[in-house]
CSV table of C-alpha atoms and ligand atoms in Angstrom, one decimal:
chain,number,residue,atom,x,y,z
H,1,UNK,CA,179.6,113.2,65.0
H,2,UNK,CA,180.3,114.4,68.5
H,3,UNK,CA,177.4,114.5,71.0
H,4,UNK,CA,177.1,116.2,74.4
H,5,UNK,CA,174.2,114.8,76.6
H,6,UNK,CA,173.4,117.1,79.5
H,7,UNK,CA,171.7,115.1,82.4
H,8,UNK,CA,172.6,111.4,83.0
H,9,UNK,CA,169.3,110.1,84.5
H,10,UNK,CA,166.7,107.7,83.3
H,11,UNK,CA,166.7,109.2,79.8
H,12,UNK,CA,170.1,110.9,79.5
H,13,UNK,CA,172.2,107.9,80.4
H,14,UNK,CA,170.4,105.3,78.2
H,15,UNK,CA,170.5,107.9,75.3
H,16,UNK,CA,174.2,108.7,75.8
H,17,UNK,CA,175.2,105.0,76.0
H,18,UNK,CA,173.0,104.0,73.1
H,19,UNK,CA,174.7,106.7,70.9
H,20,UNK,CA,178.1,105.6,72.1
H,21,UNK,CA,177.4,102.0,70.9
H,22,UNK,CA,176.2,103.5,67.5
H,23,UNK,CA,179.7,105.0,67.0
H,24,UNK,CA,179.0,108.6,68.0
H,25,UNK,CA,181.7,110.3,70.2
H,26,UNK,CA,179.6,111.1,73.3
H,27,UNK,CA,180.3,113.2,76.3
H,28,UNK,CA,177.8,112.8,79.1
H,29,UNK,CA,177.5,115.7,81.5
H,30,UNK,CA,176.0,115.7,85.0
H,31,UNK,CA,176.1,118.0,88.1
H,32,UNK,CA,176.8,115.0,90.4
H,33,UNK,CA,180.5,114.0,90.7
H,34,UNK,CA,179.4,110.6,92.0
H,35,UNK,CA,177.4,110.0,88.8
H,36,UNK,CA,180.3,111.2,86.6
H,37,UNK,CA,182.8,108.9,88.4
H,38,UNK,CA,180.5,105.9,88.4
H,39,UNK,CA,180.0,106.1,84.6
H,40,UNK,CA,183.7,106.7,83.9
H,41,UNK,CA,184.3,103.4,85.8
H,42,UNK,CA,181.9,101.8,83.3
H,43,UNK,CA,179.2,101.3,86.0
H,44,UNK,CA,175.7,102.7,86.4
H,45,UNK,CA,173.7,104.4,89.2
H,46,UNK,CA,170.2,103.6,88.0
H,47,UNK,CA,168.3,100.3,87.7
H,48,UNK,CA,167.4,99.4,84.0
H,49,UNK,CA,167.8,96.0,82.3
H,50,UNK,CA,170.9,95.8,80.0
H,51,UNK,CA,171.9,99.4,80.6
H,52,UNK,CA,175.0,98.4,82.5
H,53,UNK,CA,176.2,96.3,79.5
H,54,UNK,CA,175.7,99.3,77.2
H,55,UNK,CA,177.5,101.8,79.4
H,56,UNK,CA,180.4,99.4,80.0
H,57,UNK,CA,180.9,98.7,76.3
H,58,UNK,CA,180.6,102.3,75.2
H,59,UNK,CA,183.0,103.5,78.0
H,60,UNK,CA,185.5,100.7,77.2
H,61,UNK,CA,185.3,101.5,73.5
H,62,UNK,CA,186.1,105.1,74.4
H,63,UNK,CA,182.9,106.4,72.8
H,64,UNK,CA,181.4,107.5,76.1
H,65,UNK,CA,183.0,109.7,78.8
H,66,UNK,CA,181.3,111.5,81.6
H,67,UNK,CA,182.2,115.0,82.9
H,68,UNK,CA,181.0,117.9,85.0
H,69,UNK,CA,181.4,120.3,82.1
H,70,UNK,CA,180.2,120.3,78.5
H,71,UNK,CA,182.6,120.6,75.5
H,72,UNK,CA,182.2,121.6,71.8
H,73,UNK,CA,180.0,119.1,70.0
H,74,UNK,CA,177.9,118.8,66.8
H,75,UNK,CA,174.8,117.9,68.8
H,76,UNK,CA,173.7,118.9,72.3
H,77,UNK,CA,170.9,116.9,74.0
H,78,UNK,CA,169.3,118.3,77.2
H,79,UNK,CA,167.7,115.6,79.3
H,80,UNK,CA,167.4,117.2,82.7
H,81,UNK,CA,164.5,117.0,85.1
H,82,UNK,CA,161.4,119.2,84.9
H,83,UNK,CA,159.9,118.9,88.4
H,84,UNK,CA,156.8,120.5,89.7
H,85,UNK,CA,156.5,122.9,92.6
H,86,UNK,CA,153.6,122.2,95.0
H,87,UNK,CA,151.6,125.0,93.5
H,88,UNK,CA,151.5,123.0,90.3
H,89,UNK,CA,153.8,125.4,88.5
H,90,UNK,CA,156.6,123.9,86.4
H,91,UNK,CA,160.1,124.4,87.6
H,92,UNK,CA,162.4,125.1,84.5
H,93,UNK,CA,165.5,126.1,86.3
H,94,UNK,CA,167.3,122.8,85.4
H,95,UNK,CA,166.6,123.5,81.7
H,96,UNK,CA,167.8,127.1,82.1
H,97,UNK,CA,171.1,126.0,83.9
H,98,UNK,CA,171.8,123.3,81.3
H,99,UNK,CA,171.2,125.7,78.4
H,100,UNK,CA,173.5,128.3,80.0
H,101,UNK,CA,176.1,125.6,80.6
H,102,UNK,CA,176.4,124.7,76.9
H,103,UNK,CA,176.3,128.3,75.5
H,104,UNK,CA,180.1,128.8,75.6
H,105,UNK,CA,180.5,125.6,73.5
H,106,UNK,CA,177.8,126.1,70.9
H,107,UNK,CA,179.1,126.9,67.4
H,108,UNK,CA,177.3,127.8,64.1
H,109,UNK,CA,175.9,124.6,62.5
H,110,UNK,CA,175.3,122.9,65.9
H,111,UNK,CA,172.0,121.3,66.8
H,112,UNK,CA,170.5,121.7,70.3
H,113,UNK,CA,167.7,119.2,71.3
H,114,UNK,CA,165.5,119.5,74.4
H,115,UNK,CA,164.3,116.0,75.4
H,116,UNK,CA,162.9,116.9,78.8
H,117,UNK,CA,159.1,116.9,79.1
H,118,UNK,CA,158.3,120.6,79.2
H,119,UNK,CA,155.4,123.1,79.3
H,120,UNK,CA,154.3,124.2,75.8
H,121,UNK,CA,156.7,126.8,74.5
H,122,UNK,CA,159.7,126.0,76.5
H,123,UNK,CA,162.0,125.0,73.6
H,124,UNK,CA,161.7,128.5,72.1
H,125,UNK,CA,161.0,130.8,75.0
H,126,UNK,CA,163.6,129.2,77.3
H,127,UNK,CA,166.2,127.2,75.4
H,128,UNK,CA,166.4,129.2,72.2
H,129,UNK,CA,165.9,132.5,74.1
H,130,UNK,CA,169.0,131.8,76.3
H,131,UNK,CA,171.0,130.8,73.3
H,132,UNK,CA,170.1,134.0,71.6
H,133,UNK,CA,170.9,136.0,74.7
H,134,UNK,CA,174.4,134.5,74.4
H,135,UNK,CA,174.8,135.7,70.8
H,136,UNK,CA,173.8,132.6,69.0
H,137,UNK,CA,171.6,133.0,65.9
H,138,UNK,CA,168.9,130.4,66.3
H,139,UNK,CA,167.2,131.6,63.1
H,140,UNK,CA,170.2,131.2,60.8
H,141,UNK,CA,172.9,128.7,62.0
H,142,UNK,CA,172.1,127.2,65.4
H,143,UNK,CA,169.3,124.6,65.2
H,144,UNK,CA,166.9,124.1,68.1
H,145,UNK,CA,164.3,121.3,68.5
H,146,UNK,CA,162.2,119.3,70.9
H,147,UNK,CA,162.1,115.5,70.8
H,148,UNK,CA,160.2,114.0,73.8
H,149,UNK,CA,160.9,110.5,74.9
H,150,UNK,CA,158.1,108.0,75.6
H,151,UNK,CA,160.1,105.0,76.8
H,152,UNK,CA,158.7,102.7,79.5
H,153,UNK,CA,161.0,102.2,82.5
H,154,UNK,CA,162.1,98.7,82.3
H,155,UNK,CA,162.0,98.7,78.5
H,156,UNK,CA,164.0,101.9,77.9
H,157,UNK,CA,166.7,100.4,75.7
H,158,UNK,CA,164.3,98.6,73.4
H,159,UNK,CA,161.9,101.5,73.1
H,160,UNK,CA,164.6,104.2,72.6
H,161,UNK,CA,165.3,102.5,69.2
H,162,UNK,CA,161.9,101.0,68.3
H,163,UNK,CA,159.4,103.7,69.3
H,164,UNK,CA,158.3,106.3,66.8
H,165,UNK,CA,159.7,109.7,67.7
H,166,UNK,CA,158.1,113.1,67.3
H,167,UNK,CA,160.6,115.9,66.3
H,168,UNK,CA,159.6,119.5,66.4
H,169,UNK,CA,162.0,122.5,65.6
H,170,UNK,CA,161.5,126.1,66.4
H,171,UNK,CA,161.7,126.6,62.6
H,172,UNK,CA,161.7,124.2,59.5
H,173,UNK,CA,165.5,124.0,59.2
H,174,UNK,CA,165.7,123.0,62.9
H,175,UNK,CA,163.1,120.3,62.3
H,176,UNK,CA,165.0,118.9,59.3
H,177,UNK,CA,168.3,118.9,61.2
H,178,UNK,CA,166.9,117.2,64.2
H,179,UNK,CA,164.9,114.6,62.1
H,180,UNK,CA,168.1,113.7,60.3
H,181,UNK,CA,169.9,113.2,63.6
H,182,UNK,CA,167.2,110.8,65.0
H,183,UNK,CA,166.9,108.9,61.8
H,184,UNK,CA,170.6,108.0,62.1
H,185,UNK,CA,169.8,105.7,65.1
H,186,UNK,CA,166.1,105.3,65.6
H,187,UNK,CA,164.3,102.4,63.8
H,188,UNK,CA,160.9,103.7,64.6
H,189,UNK,CA,159.4,106.4,62.3
H,190,UNK,CA,160.6,110.0,63.0
H,191,UNK,CA,157.6,112.2,62.6
H,192,UNK,CA,158.2,115.9,61.9
H,193,UNK,CA,156.2,118.8,63.4
H,194,UNK,CA,157.0,122.1,65.1
H,195,UNK,CA,158.3,122.6,68.7
H,196,UNK,CA,155.1,123.5,70.4
H,197,UNK,CA,153.2,120.6,68.8
H,198,UNK,CA,156.0,118.2,69.9
H,199,UNK,CA,155.9,119.6,73.5
H,200,UNK,CA,152.1,119.2,73.7
H,201,UNK,CA,152.1,115.8,72.0
H,202,UNK,CA,154.2,114.4,74.9
H,203,UNK,CA,151.9,116.0,77.5
H,204,UNK,CA,148.8,114.8,75.7
H,205,UNK,CA,150.0,111.1,75.6
H,206,UNK,CA,150.3,111.1,79.4
H,207,UNK,CA,147.2,113.2,80.1
H,208,UNK,CA,145.2,110.8,77.9
H,209,UNK,CA,146.4,107.9,80.1
H,210,UNK,CA,145.6,109.9,83.3
H,211,UNK,CA,142.0,110.6,82.2
H,212,UNK,CA,141.5,106.9,81.3
H,213,UNK,CA,142.9,105.7,84.6
H,214,UNK,CA,140.7,108.2,86.4
H,215,UNK,CA,137.7,106.8,84.5
H,216,UNK,CA,138.6,103.3,85.8
H,217,UNK,CA,139.1,104.6,89.3
H,218,UNK,CA,135.8,106.4,89.3
H,219,UNK,CA,134.0,103.3,88.1
H,220,UNK,CA,135.7,101.3,91.0
H,221,UNK,CA,134.1,103.7,93.5
H,222,UNK,CA,130.7,103.3,91.8
H,223,UNK,CA,131.0,99.5,91.7
H,224,UNK,CA,131.9,99.3,95.4
H,225,UNK,CA,128.7,101.3,96.2
H,226,UNK,CA,126.6,99.2,93.9
H,227,UNK,CA,128.1,95.8,94.9
H,228,UNK,CA,129.5,95.1,91.5
H,229,UNK,CA,133.0,93.5,91.0
H,230,UNK,CA,134.9,96.2,89.1
H,231,UNK,CA,137.5,93.7,87.7
H,232,UNK,CA,134.7,91.7,86.1
H,233,UNK,CA,133.0,94.8,84.9
H,234,UNK,CA,136.0,96.1,83.0
H,235,UNK,CA,136.9,92.7,81.7
H,236,UNK,CA,133.4,92.3,80.3
H,237,UNK,CA,133.1,95.9,78.9
H,238,UNK,CA,136.5,95.6,77.2
H,239,UNK,CA,135.1,92.7,75.1
H,240,UNK,CA,133.4,95.5,73.1
H,241,UNK,CA,135.7,95.8,70.0
H,242,UNK,CA,136.2,99.5,70.5
H,243,UNK,CA,136.3,99.8,74.3
H,244,UNK,CA,139.6,99.7,76.2
H,245,UNK,CA,139.2,100.7,79.8
H,246,UNK,CA,142.4,100.8,81.8
H,247,UNK,CA,142.8,99.4,85.3
H,248,UNK,CA,141.8,101.0,88.6
H,249,UNK,CA,144.5,101.2,91.3
H,250,UNK,CA,145.2,102.8,94.7
H,251,UNK,CA,146.1,106.1,92.9
H,252,UNK,CA,148.5,107.2,90.1
H,253,UNK,CA,152.2,107.3,90.9
H,254,UNK,CA,155.5,108.0,89.2
H,255,UNK,CA,156.8,111.4,88.0
H,256,UNK,CA,155.1,111.3,84.6
H,257,UNK,CA,151.4,110.5,84.4
H,258,UNK,CA,150.7,112.2,87.7
H,259,UNK,CA,152.7,115.3,86.7
H,260,UNK,CA,152.4,115.9,82.9
H,261,UNK,CA,148.7,116.9,82.9
H,262,UNK,CA,149.6,119.8,85.2
H,263,UNK,CA,151.8,121.2,82.5
H,264,UNK,CA,148.8,121.4,80.2
H,265,UNK,CA,146.5,122.7,83.0
H,266,UNK,CA,149.1,125.4,83.8
H,267,UNK,CA,149.0,126.6,80.2
H,268,UNK,CA,145.1,126.8,80.0
H,269,UNK,CA,143.4,126.4,83.4
H,270,UNK,CA,140.1,127.7,82.0
H,271,UNK,CA,139.6,125.0,79.4
H,272,UNK,CA,141.2,122.0,81.2
H,273,UNK,CA,138.3,121.0,83.6
H,274,UNK,CA,138.4,117.4,82.6
H,275,UNK,CA,142.1,117.1,83.1
H,276,UNK,CA,141.8,118.7,86.5
H,277,UNK,CA,138.9,116.5,87.4
H,278,UNK,CA,140.9,113.4,86.4
H,279,UNK,CA,143.8,114.5,88.5
H,280,UNK,CA,141.4,115.0,91.5
H,281,UNK,CA,139.9,111.5,91.0
H,282,UNK,CA,143.3,109.8,90.9
H,283,UNK,CA,144.7,111.8,93.8
H,284,UNK,CA,141.6,111.0,95.9
H,285,UNK,CA,141.9,107.2,95.5
H,286,UNK,CA,144.5,106.8,98.3
H,287,UNK,CA,142.1,108.5,100.7
H,288,UNK,CA,139.3,106.2,99.6
H,289,UNK,CA,141.5,103.1,100.1
H,290,UNK,CA,142.4,104.2,103.6
H,291,UNK,CA,138.7,104.6,104.4
H,292,UNK,CA,138.1,101.0,103.2
H,293,UNK,CA,140.9,99.8,105.5
H,294,UNK,CA,139.4,101.8,108.4
H,295,UNK,CA,136.0,100.2,107.9
H,296,UNK,CA,137.5,96.7,108.0
H,297,UNK,CA,139.8,97.5,110.9
H,298,UNK,CA,136.9,98.6,113.0
H,299,UNK,CA,135.8,94.9,113.2
H,300,UNK,CA,139.0,94.1,115.2
H,301,UNK,CA,140.4,95.3,118.5
H,302,UNK,CA,143.9,95.8,117.2
H,303,UNK,CA,144.3,94.2,113.8
H,304,UNK,CA,147.6,93.4,112.0
H,305,UNK,CA,147.4,94.9,108.5
H,306,UNK,CA,149.8,93.4,105.9
H,307,UNK,CA,150.6,96.0,103.2
H,308,UNK,CA,151.8,94.3,100.0
H,309,UNK,CA,153.9,96.6,97.9
H,310,UNK,CA,155.4,100.1,98.1
H,311,UNK,CA,156.5,100.7,94.5
H,312,UNK,CA,154.6,103.1,92.2
H,313,UNK,CA,153.7,100.2,89.8
H,314,UNK,CA,154.2,96.5,89.3
H,315,UNK,CA,157.7,94.9,89.1
H,316,UNK,CA,159.8,98.0,89.6
H,317,UNK,CA,161.9,99.2,92.6
H,318,UNK,CA,160.9,102.9,92.2
H,319,UNK,CA,159.0,104.3,95.2
H,320,UNK,CA,159.0,107.9,93.9
H,321,UNK,CA,155.5,109.5,94.0
H,322,UNK,CA,154.1,106.1,95.0
H,323,UNK,CA,150.4,106.0,96.2
H,324,UNK,CA,151.3,102.9,98.1
H,325,UNK,CA,153.8,104.8,100.2
H,326,UNK,CA,151.3,107.5,100.8
H,327,UNK,CA,148.7,105.0,102.0
H,328,UNK,CA,151.1,103.1,104.3
H,329,UNK,CA,152.4,106.3,105.9
H,330,UNK,CA,148.8,107.4,106.6
H,331,UNK,CA,147.8,104.0,108.0
H,332,UNK,CA,150.7,104.2,110.4
H,333,UNK,CA,149.8,107.7,111.4
H,334,UNK,CA,146.2,106.8,112.1
H,335,UNK,CA,147.2,103.8,114.1
H,336,UNK,CA,144.5,101.6,112.7
H,337,UNK,CA,146.5,98.5,113.7
H,338,UNK,CA,150.0,96.9,113.5
H,339,UNK,CA,151.4,97.6,110.0
H,340,UNK,CA,153.7,95.1,108.4
H,341,UNK,CA,155.1,95.8,105.0
H,342,UNK,CA,156.3,93.5,102.2
H,343,UNK,CA,158.1,95.0,99.1
H,344,UNK,CA,160.0,92.3,97.2
H,345,UNK,CA,161.9,94.8,95.0
H,346,UNK,CA,163.5,96.8,97.8
H,347,UNK,CA,166.1,95.3,100.1
H,348,UNK,CA,165.9,97.9,103.0
H,349,UNK,CA,163.7,100.9,103.6
H,350,UNK,CA,164.7,103.8,105.9
H,351,UNK,CA,161.3,103.8,107.7
H,352,UNK,CA,159.8,100.4,107.5
H,353,UNK,CA,161.4,97.0,108.4
H,354,UNK,CA,160.3,95.0,105.4
H,355,UNK,CA,159.2,91.4,105.9
H,356,UNK,CA,158.8,88.5,103.6
H,357,UNK,CA,155.5,87.7,102.0
H,358,UNK,CA,155.0,84.6,104.2
H,359,UNK,CA,155.8,86.5,107.3
H,360,UNK,CA,153.4,89.3,106.2
H,361,UNK,CA,150.6,86.9,105.5
H,362,UNK,CA,151.0,84.7,108.6
H,363,UNK,CA,150.5,87.5,111.1
H,364,UNK,CA,147.8,89.4,109.1
H,365,UNK,CA,144.2,89.9,109.9
H,366,UNK,CA,143.8,92.3,107.0
H,367,UNK,CA,145.8,92.0,103.7
H,368,UNK,CA,146.0,95.2,101.7
H,369,UNK,CA,147.4,94.6,98.2
H,370,UNK,CA,148.8,97.9,96.8
H,371,UNK,CA,151.0,96.8,93.9
H,372,UNK,CA,150.5,93.9,91.5
H,373,UNK,CA,154.0,92.6,91.7
H,374,UNK,CA,154.4,89.2,90.0
H,375,UNK,CA,155.1,87.6,93.5
H,376,UNK,CA,151.7,88.8,94.7
H,377,UNK,CA,149.8,87.7,91.6
H,378,UNK,CA,150.9,84.2,92.3
H,379,UNK,CA,148.9,84.2,95.5
H,380,UNK,CA,145.7,82.1,95.5
H,381,UNK,CA,142.5,82.9,97.4
H,382,UNK,CA,143.2,79.8,99.6
H,383,UNK,CA,146.5,81.5,100.8
H,384,UNK,CA,144.3,84.2,102.4
H,385,UNK,CA,141.5,82.2,104.0
H,386,UNK,CA,140.0,83.8,107.2
H,387,UNK,CA,141.8,87.0,106.3
H,388,UNK,CA,140.1,90.1,105.0
H,389,UNK,CA,141.6,91.0,101.6
H,390,UNK,CA,141.5,94.6,100.2
H,391,UNK,CA,142.9,94.1,96.7
H,392,UNK,CA,143.4,97.6,95.1
H,393,UNK,CA,144.8,96.0,91.8
H,394,UNK,CA,142.5,93.0,91.2
H,395,UNK,CA,145.8,91.0,91.3
H,396,UNK,CA,144.4,88.0,93.2
H,397,UNK,CA,141.7,86.0,91.5
G,1,SAJ,N1,148.3,102.9,86.4
G,1,SAJ,C1,147.0,102.5,86.8
G,1,SAJ,N2,146.2,101.8,86.0
G,1,SAJ,C2,146.6,101.5,84.7
G,1,SAJ,C3,147.9,101.9,84.3
G,1,SAJ,C4,148.7,102.6,85.2
G,1,SAJ,O1,146.6,102.8,88.0
G,1,SAJ,O2,145.8,100.9,83.9
G,1,SAJ,C5,149.2,103.6,87.4
G,1,SAJ,C6,150.4,102.8,87.7
G,1,SAJ,O3,150.2,101.9,88.7
G,1,SAJ,C7,151.4,103.9,88.0
G,1,SAJ,C8,151.0,105.1,87.2
G,1,SAJ,O4,149.6,104.8,86.8
G,1,SAJ,O5,151.2,104.3,89.4
G,1,SAJ,C9,151.8,105.3,85.9
G,1,SAJ,O6,152.0,104.0,85.3
G,1,SAJ,P1,152.5,103.9,83.8
G,1,SAJ,O7,152.2,102.5,83.4
G,1,SAJ,O8,151.9,104.9,82.9
G,1,SAJ,O9,154.1,104.0,83.9
G,1,SAJ,P2,155.1,105.2,83.7
G,1,SAJ,O10,154.6,106.5,84.4
G,1,SAJ,O11,156.4,104.7,84.1
G,1,SAJ,O12,155.2,105.5,82.1
G,1,SAJ,C10,154.4,106.4,81.4
G,1,SAJ,C11,154.2,105.9,80.0
G,1,SAJ,N3,153.3,106.7,79.3
G,1,SAJ,C12,152.2,106.2,78.6
G,1,SAJ,O13,152.0,105.0,78.7
G,1,SAJ,C13,151.4,107.1,77.9
G,1,SAJ,C14,155.6,105.9,79.3
G,1,SAJ,O14,155.4,105.5,77.9
G,1,SAJ,C15,156.2,107.3,79.3
G,1,SAJ,O15,157.4,107.4,78.6
G,1,SAJ,C16,156.4,107.7,80.8
G,1,SAJ,O16,155.1,107.7,81.4
G,1,SAJ,C17,157.0,109.0,80.8
G,1,SAJ,O17,158.3,109.0,81.1
G,1,SAJ,O18,156.4,110.0,80.5
């Protein structure tokens, strides 16, 4: 079978290279010439364990090539970004451009799959619509389905094969065709539904997580006021056999959990009060942390504030949409003290000169832990004596 994967990012490239090693004939398509050339040299442009090995072996075996333009294929997989505009309206132009790009190559009997996280209805009203506008019969002989990914960055290659997958077609024949395709390389269960249900399932998974994190964050504010240790509270409450409270943090980062609920809210603003409230709680947390720092800084004439971590979550090098970056930027702007920053997973940063953990701690009056990287969890309370610690992750016991 020949496959054409449009979009070679965090999802497209692992999917394309995995299919390449499974013996499919894969063409990966991207708009960036740099990405295309990097992959054709058997190298990669994103950080993900073992992905470089998979790309090298599928390129060397001749099963994976990269190009700026699509070609005729049995299966087309769209894995392009679905960003959000500031007014919280989804931006579907990448999906529209990708669909238009494949139209000249789609033939009767082909399968088109949208993997990008999308607002409810996108598979039919955007992808299938554009195919129909270009003369393809999506009721009779071109199959269109949505199959969202749920892989965890850092574990993508394992989860791409092991996770259960939800497959939803715009009609039953599309669902069947897509399910058969995924069953040829997924070891998890392939669960069949329709396209809108598959789209909303993905959004629901992440919205569920956002609401639960908001619950933890709200409890952390209440505990601070009541003088209760939030980390003990959650540890004790979770001993209940059916309670599983997630962890508070300095806010919610990344381009998934903080974004996907807005897709649901955009489709039903009237009924999504809880989802909006959760977004507001999580997006307020950085402000609350800065207030905490201001309170402690007031005790000093000109304190040195050591900020530990910039990434959006533990043990990754991804700073996109990171609450830690928001907080550090604001602390610098408010000139609450001398800011030193330690981020072990990033070599250089355009705005901050990063220092080692020892350097950060030695000069600090206030230590602000923003990310629970494994290096910081190794710290003991005795490493921080006489310093004021604000631990937004409960990383240091
Ligand atoms: N966070 C907390 N407290 C927690 C868990 C997370 O504050 O208890 C914060 C993290 O620090 C981070 C943000 O939330 O800033 C998101 O963290 P995450 O662990 O959810 O990581 P993501 O966004 O990389 O992955 C999520 C996963 N979705 C779910 O767990 C339901 C992943 O499976 C999805 O594939 C991914 O979103 C995605 O691409 O949608």
